[in-house]
PDB file of C-alpha atoms in Angstrom:
ATOM      1  CA  UNK A   1       4.338  44.979 -49.707  1.00 76.00           C
ATOM      2  CA  UNK A   2       1.062  46.478 -51.467  1.00 76.00           C
ATOM      3  CA  UNK A   3       0.296  49.053 -48.943  1.00 79.00           C
ATOM      4  CA  UNK A   4       4.233  50.032 -48.825  1.00 81.00           C
ATOM      5  CA  UNK A   5       3.848  50.968 -52.342  1.00 82.00           C
ATOM      6  CA  UNK A   6       0.835  53.247 -51.771  1.00 83.00           C
ATOM      7  CA  UNK A   7       2.292  55.077 -49.116  1.00 82.00           C
ATOM      8  CA  UNK A   8       4.622  58.052 -49.251  1.00 81.00           C
ATOM      9  CA  UNK A   9       7.998  57.158 -48.256  1.00 86.00           C
ATOM     10  CA  UNK A  10       9.860  59.196 -45.396  1.00 89.00           C
ATOM     11  CA  UNK A  11      12.385  61.286 -46.719  1.00 90.00           C
ATOM     12  CA  UNK A  12      14.986  59.378 -44.493  1.00 94.00           C
ATOM     13  CA  UNK A  13      14.217  56.337 -46.619  1.00 93.00           C
ATOM     14  CA  UNK A  14      13.562  57.808 -49.765  1.00 90.00           C
ATOM     15  CA  UNK A  15      16.476  59.858 -49.920  1.00 89.00           C
ATOM     16  CA  UNK A  16      19.194  57.469 -49.037  1.00 91.00           C
ATOM     17  CA  UNK A  17      17.690  55.338 -51.592  1.00 90.00           C
ATOM     18  CA  UNK A  18      18.124  57.951 -54.378  1.00 88.00           C
ATOM     19  CA  UNK A  19      21.521  58.905 -52.755  1.00 88.00           C
ATOM     20  CA  UNK A  20      22.872  55.141 -53.527  1.00 90.00           C
ATOM     21  CA  UNK A  21      22.127  55.009 -57.363  1.00 86.00           C
ATOM     22  CA  UNK A  22      25.304  57.552 -57.728  1.00 87.00           C
ATOM     23  CA  UNK A  23      27.770  55.017 -56.233  1.00 89.00           C
ATOM     24  CA  UNK A  24      25.970  51.952 -57.957  1.00 90.00           C
ATOM     25  CA  UNK A  25      26.269  53.836 -61.314  1.00 87.00           C
ATOM     26  CA  UNK A  26      29.533  54.712 -60.990  1.00 87.00           C
ATOM     27  CA  UNK A  27      30.619  51.383 -59.729  1.00 90.00           C
ATOM     28  CA  UNK A  28      28.499  49.483 -62.405  1.00 87.00           C
ATOM     29  CA  UNK A  29      29.136  51.675 -65.835  1.00 84.00           C
ATOM     30  CA  UNK A  30      31.402  55.037 -64.535  1.00 86.00           C
ATOM     31  CA  UNK A  31      28.253  56.822 -65.291  1.00 85.00           C
ATOM     32  CA  UNK A  32      26.728  60.000 -63.511  1.00 82.00           C
ATOM     33  CA  UNK A  33      22.993  60.209 -62.673  1.00 83.00           C
ATOM     34  CA  UNK A  34      20.844  63.022 -64.189  1.00 82.00           C
ATOM     35  CA  UNK A  35      18.270  62.958 -66.502  1.00 85.00           C
ATOM     36  CA  UNK A  36      18.277  65.849 -68.736  1.00 85.00           C
ATOM     37  CA  UNK A  37      20.977  64.218 -71.066  1.00 85.00           C
ATOM     38  CA  UNK A  38      18.405  62.117 -72.530  1.00 88.00           C
ATOM     39  CA  UNK A  39      17.027  64.768 -74.565  1.00 86.00           C
ATOM     40  CA  UNK A  40      20.396  65.197 -76.661  1.00 87.00           C
ATOM     41  CA  UNK A  41      20.181  61.371 -76.713  1.00 90.00           C
ATOM     42  CA  UNK A  42      16.829  61.131 -77.998  1.00 90.00           C
ATOM     43  CA  UNK A  43      17.124  63.547 -80.362  1.00 89.00           C
ATOM     44  CA  UNK A  44      20.337  62.158 -81.580  1.00 89.00           C
ATOM     45  CA  UNK A  45      18.384  58.559 -82.324  1.00 90.00           C
ATOM     46  CA  UNK A  46      15.245  60.395 -83.904  1.00 90.00           C
ATOM     47  CA  UNK A  47      16.460  63.407 -85.793  1.00 82.00           C
ATOM     48  CA  UNK A  48      17.714  62.920 -88.929  1.00 72.00           C
ATOM     49  CA  UNK A  49      20.279  65.787 -90.598  1.00 78.00           C
ATOM     50  CA  UNK A  50      23.785  66.551 -90.563  1.00 84.00           C
ATOM     51  CA  UNK A  51      23.370  68.180 -87.298  1.00 87.00           C
ATOM     52  CA  UNK A  52      27.227  67.940 -85.469  1.00 88.00           C
ATOM     53  CA  UNK A  53      25.603  68.281 -81.919  1.00 86.00           C
ATOM     54  CA  UNK A  54      23.688  65.280 -82.433  1.00 87.00           C
ATOM     55  CA  UNK A  55      26.412  63.414 -84.475  1.00 88.00           C
ATOM     56  CA  UNK A  56      28.024  60.820 -81.932  1.00 89.00           C
ATOM     57  CA  UNK A  57      27.423  57.066 -81.147  1.00 90.00           C
ATOM     58  CA  UNK A  58      24.463  57.726 -78.618  1.00 89.00           C
ATOM     59  CA  UNK A  59      23.930  53.901 -78.306  1.00 90.00           C
ATOM     60  CA  UNK A  60      27.161  53.888 -76.576  1.00 89.00           C
ATOM     61  CA  UNK A  61      26.874  56.732 -74.862  1.00 87.00           C
ATOM     62  CA  UNK A  62      23.167  57.362 -74.012  1.00 88.00           C
ATOM     63  CA  UNK A  63      20.936  54.090 -74.125  1.00 91.00           C
ATOM     64  CA  UNK A  64      21.791  53.673 -70.384  1.00 89.00           C
ATOM     65  CA  UNK A  65      20.136  57.115 -69.696  1.00 89.00           C
ATOM     66  CA  UNK A  66      17.206  56.276 -72.138  1.00 92.00           C
ATOM     67  CA  UNK A  67      16.534  53.095 -70.396  1.00 92.00           C
ATOM     68  CA  UNK A  68      16.430  55.391 -67.013  1.00 90.00           C
ATOM     69  CA  UNK A  69      13.968  57.626 -68.539  1.00 92.00           C
ATOM     70  CA  UNK A  70      11.849  54.599 -69.486  1.00 95.00           C
ATOM     71  CA  UNK A  71      11.935  53.487 -66.016  1.00 94.00           C
ATOM     72  CA  UNK A  72      10.858  56.767 -64.747  1.00 92.00           C
ATOM     73  CA  UNK A  73       7.849  56.622 -66.980  1.00 94.00           C
ATOM     74  CA  UNK A  74       6.829  52.966 -66.004  1.00 96.00           C
ATOM     75  CA  UNK A  75       7.550  54.060 -62.526  1.00 92.00           C
ATOM     76  CA  UNK A  76       5.560  57.124 -62.850  1.00 90.00           C
ATOM     77  CA  UNK A  77       2.571  55.176 -64.268  1.00 92.00           C
ATOM     78  CA  UNK A  78       2.772  52.553 -61.941  1.00 91.00           C
ATOM     79  CA  UNK A  79       2.892  54.836 -58.884  1.00 87.00           C
ATOM     80  CA  UNK A  80       0.122  57.076 -60.301  1.00 85.00           C
ATOM     81  CA  UNK A  81      -2.111  54.270 -61.331  1.00 87.00           C
ATOM     82  CA  UNK A  82      -0.981  51.049 -59.733  1.00 89.00           C
ATOM     83  CA  UNK A  83      -0.329  51.930 -56.828  1.00 88.00           C
ATOM     84  CA  UNK A  84      -2.553  55.007 -56.132  1.00 83.00           C
ATOM     85  CA  UNK A  85      -2.724  56.554 -52.898  1.00 78.00           C
ATOM     86  CA  UNK A  86      -6.307  57.466 -52.676  1.00 78.00           C
ATOM     87  CA  UNK A  87      -5.546  60.160 -49.416  1.00 79.00           C
ATOM     88  CA  UNK A  88      -4.870  63.217 -50.142  1.00 77.00           C
ATOM     89  CA  UNK A  89      -1.663  64.600 -50.079  1.00 80.00           C
ATOM     90  CA  UNK A  90      -0.850  65.655 -46.286  1.00 82.00           C
ATOM     91  CA  UNK A  91       0.419  69.655 -46.124  1.00 88.00           C
ATOM     92  CA  UNK A  92       0.610  71.817 -43.619  1.00 91.00           C
ATOM     93  CA  UNK A  93      -2.063  74.609 -43.019  1.00 93.00           C
ATOM     94  CA  UNK A  94       0.309  77.408 -43.344  1.00 94.00           C
ATOM     95  CA  UNK A  95       1.180  75.673 -46.918  1.00 90.00           C
ATOM     96  CA  UNK A  96      -2.305  75.482 -47.440  1.00 91.00           C
ATOM     97  CA  UNK A  97      -2.827  78.857 -46.691  1.00 92.00           C
ATOM     98  CA  UNK A  98      -0.099  80.328 -49.073  1.00 87.00           C
ATOM     99  CA  UNK A  99      -1.042  78.108 -51.911  1.00 87.00           C
ATOM    100  CA  UNK A 100      -4.715  79.229 -51.818  1.00 89.00           C
ATOM    101  CA  UNK A 101      -3.265  83.159 -51.402  1.00 86.00           C
ATOM    102  CA  UNK A 102      -1.997  82.232 -54.921  1.00 82.00           C
ATOM    103  CA  UNK A 103      -5.148  81.031 -55.958  1.00 82.00           C
ATOM    104  CA  UNK A 104      -4.707  77.248 -55.758  1.00 87.00           C
ATOM    105  CA  UNK A 105      -7.402  75.452 -54.197  1.00 88.00           C
ATOM    106  CA  UNK A 106      -7.588  71.511 -55.421  1.00 86.00           C
ATOM    107  CA  UNK A 107      -5.451  69.737 -53.377  1.00 84.00           C
ATOM    108  CA  UNK A 108      -6.710  66.568 -54.112  1.00 80.00           C
ATOM    109  CA  UNK A 109      -3.605  65.523 -56.630  1.00 77.00           C
ATOM    110  CA  UNK A 110       0.176  65.281 -56.996  1.00 78.00           C
ATOM    111  CA  UNK A 111       0.090  68.664 -58.590  1.00 83.00           C
ATOM    112  CA  UNK A 112      -2.364  71.138 -58.509  1.00 86.00           C
ATOM    113  CA  UNK A 113      -5.031  71.174 -61.214  1.00 85.00           C
ATOM    114  CA  UNK A 114      -5.523  74.697 -60.991  1.00 85.00           C
ATOM    115  CA  UNK A 115      -2.176  75.226 -62.500  1.00 84.00           C
ATOM    116  CA  UNK A 116      -1.101  71.917 -64.268  1.00 87.00           C
ATOM    117  CA  UNK A 117      -4.241  71.024 -66.504  1.00 88.00           C
ATOM    118  CA  UNK A 118      -5.018  70.386 -70.252  1.00 90.00           C
ATOM    119  CA  UNK A 119      -7.526  72.795 -69.916  1.00 88.00           C
ATOM    120  CA  UNK A 120      -5.362  75.436 -68.231  1.00 87.00           C
ATOM    121  CA  UNK A 121      -2.961  74.618 -71.148  1.00 89.00           C
ATOM    122  CA  UNK A 122      -4.084  77.500 -73.617  1.00 89.00           C
ATOM    123  CA  UNK A 123      -4.798  80.268 -70.770  1.00 90.00           C
ATOM    124  CA  UNK A 124      -2.328  83.029 -70.291  1.00 89.00           C
ATOM    125  CA  UNK A 125      -1.180  81.750 -66.816  1.00 86.00           C
ATOM    126  CA  UNK A 126      -0.948  77.931 -68.524  1.00 87.00           C
ATOM    127  CA  UNK A 127       1.406  79.380 -71.086  1.00 90.00           C
ATOM    128  CA  UNK A 128       3.279  81.062 -68.818  1.00 89.00           C
ATOM    129  CA  UNK A 129       3.643  78.266 -66.212  1.00 87.00           C
ATOM    130  CA  UNK A 130       3.631  75.578 -68.332  1.00 89.00           C
ATOM    131  CA  UNK A 131       5.315  76.211 -71.517  1.00 91.00           C
ATOM    132  CA  UNK A 132       7.539  79.181 -70.702  1.00 91.00           C
ATOM    133  CA  UNK A 133       8.464  77.930 -67.671  1.00 89.00           C
ATOM    134  CA  UNK A 134       9.151  74.195 -69.197  1.00 89.00           C
ATOM    135  CA  UNK A 135      11.330  75.967 -72.049  1.00 90.00           C
ATOM    136  CA  UNK A 136      13.255  78.086 -69.334  1.00 89.00           C
ATOM    137  CA  UNK A 137      13.745  74.657 -67.383  1.00 86.00           C
ATOM    138  CA  UNK A 138      15.242  73.053 -70.282  1.00 85.00           C
ATOM    139  CA  UNK A 139      17.239  75.945 -71.199  1.00 85.00           C
ATOM    140  CA  UNK A 140      18.439  76.117 -67.802  1.00 85.00           C
ATOM    141  CA  UNK A 141      19.371  72.615 -67.415  1.00 85.00           C
ATOM    142  CA  UNK A 142      21.341  72.930 -70.975  1.00 81.00           C
ATOM    143  CA  UNK A 143      23.074  75.789 -69.884  1.00 84.00           C
ATOM    144  CA  UNK A 144      24.025  74.539 -66.573  1.00 84.00           C
ATOM    145  CA  UNK A 145      25.502  71.261 -68.211  1.00 83.00           C
ATOM    146  CA  UNK A 146      23.073  69.241 -66.179  1.00 85.00           C
ATOM    147  CA  UNK A 147      19.587  69.268 -64.640  1.00 86.00           C
ATOM    148  CA  UNK A 148      18.434  69.541 -60.709  1.00 83.00           C
ATOM    149  CA  UNK A 149      18.721  65.744 -60.312  1.00 80.00           C
ATOM    150  CA  UNK A 150      22.307  65.725 -62.292  1.00 84.00           C
ATOM    151  CA  UNK A 151      23.914  68.351 -59.920  1.00 88.00           C
ATOM    152  CA  UNK A 152      22.185  67.997 -56.929  1.00 86.00           C
ATOM    153  CA  UNK A 153      22.467  64.519 -56.163  1.00 87.00           C
ATOM    154  CA  UNK A 154      25.412  63.422 -58.393  1.00 86.00           C
ATOM    155  CA  UNK A 155      27.477  66.440 -59.075  1.00 87.00           C
ATOM    156  CA  UNK A 156      27.344  67.510 -55.420  1.00 88.00           C
ATOM    157  CA  UNK A 157      28.081  63.530 -54.061  1.00 85.00           C
ATOM    158  CA  UNK A 158      30.864  64.076 -56.404  1.00 83.00           C
ATOM    159  CA  UNK A 159      32.465  67.402 -54.676  1.00 88.00           C
ATOM    160  CA  UNK A 160      31.915  69.604 -57.652  1.00 90.00           C
ATOM    161  CA  UNK A 161      31.867  73.343 -57.069  1.00 93.00           C
ATOM    162  CA  UNK A 162      30.006  73.693 -60.457  1.00 91.00           C
ATOM    163  CA  UNK A 163      27.444  71.729 -59.118  1.00 91.00           C
ATOM    164  CA  UNK A 164      27.394  73.442 -55.804  1.00 93.00           C
ATOM    165  CA  UNK A 165      26.800  76.540 -57.589  1.00 93.00           C
ATOM    166  CA  UNK A 166      23.936  75.183 -59.810  1.00 90.00           C
ATOM    167  CA  UNK A 167      22.114  73.932 -56.897  1.00 90.00           C
ATOM    168  CA  UNK A 168      22.234  76.980 -54.924  1.00 93.00           C
ATOM    169  CA  UNK A 169      21.351  78.843 -57.819  1.00 91.00           C
ATOM    170  CA  UNK A 170      18.205  76.389 -58.559  1.00 89.00           C
ATOM    171  CA  UNK A 171      17.093  76.882 -55.300  1.00 92.00           C
ATOM    172  CA  UNK A 172      17.582  80.980 -55.272  1.00 94.00           C
ATOM    173  CA  UNK A 173      15.612  80.688 -58.556  1.00 91.00           C
ATOM    174  CA  UNK A 174      12.765  78.822 -57.136  1.00 90.00           C
ATOM    175  CA  UNK A 175      12.486  81.183 -54.041  1.00 93.00           C
ATOM    176  CA  UNK A 176      12.468  84.101 -56.542  1.00 93.00           C
ATOM    177  CA  UNK A 177       9.706  82.794 -58.862  1.00 89.00           C
ATOM    178  CA  UNK A 178       7.572  81.556 -55.893  1.00 86.00           C
ATOM    179  CA  UNK A 179       7.725  85.146 -53.701  1.00 87.00           C
ATOM    180  CA  UNK A 180       8.276  87.506 -56.522  1.00 90.00           C
ATOM    181  CA  UNK A 181       7.181  86.403 -59.815  1.00 87.00           C
ATOM    182  CA  UNK A 182       4.312  83.959 -59.078  1.00 83.00           C
ATOM    183  CA  UNK A 183       2.301  86.211 -57.187  1.00 82.00           C
ATOM    184  CA  UNK A 184       2.334  88.515 -60.279  1.00 83.00           C
ATOM    185  CA  UNK A 185       1.021  86.056 -62.752  1.00 77.00           C
ATOM    186  CA  UNK A 186      -1.620  85.039 -60.544  1.00 73.00           C
TER     187      UNK A 186
END
């Protein structure tokens, strides 16, 4: 069992497991899978004041979502520390060459430390990628009415045209950043 948890799961196992959460959430509580709405619930729970956007019954609407986020953090900790795979991530030679072209040379972790590290946070590159990029992802998720997981997993499975449009836009944005903007930043 421990070996199973320390190895990456193939897409044909992990994908259906994630996908099965959509009907499970709908069946058990008429809820839609997604993460970005948890920020609103967190602000409603923690921000004192008289802001109309945060004045709602967050406990009945969002408690399950906050528990899901807590589970994501616990799962991330378990996956990153308790069940950590000591083997390097398997990347194709062409992916390694493409990343090296962009200045990424460390392939030892889940994310490249050349980009995502505390030491890189206060550099121009770190501010653009982590701070500005994080802000734009949050803004985009709010503007689109959901994040990639909400639209691509839950919305598309419910045949919502807005989610198809949002997911296609996410991928187009990713391609533009990867192939046009990223080479300019690095």
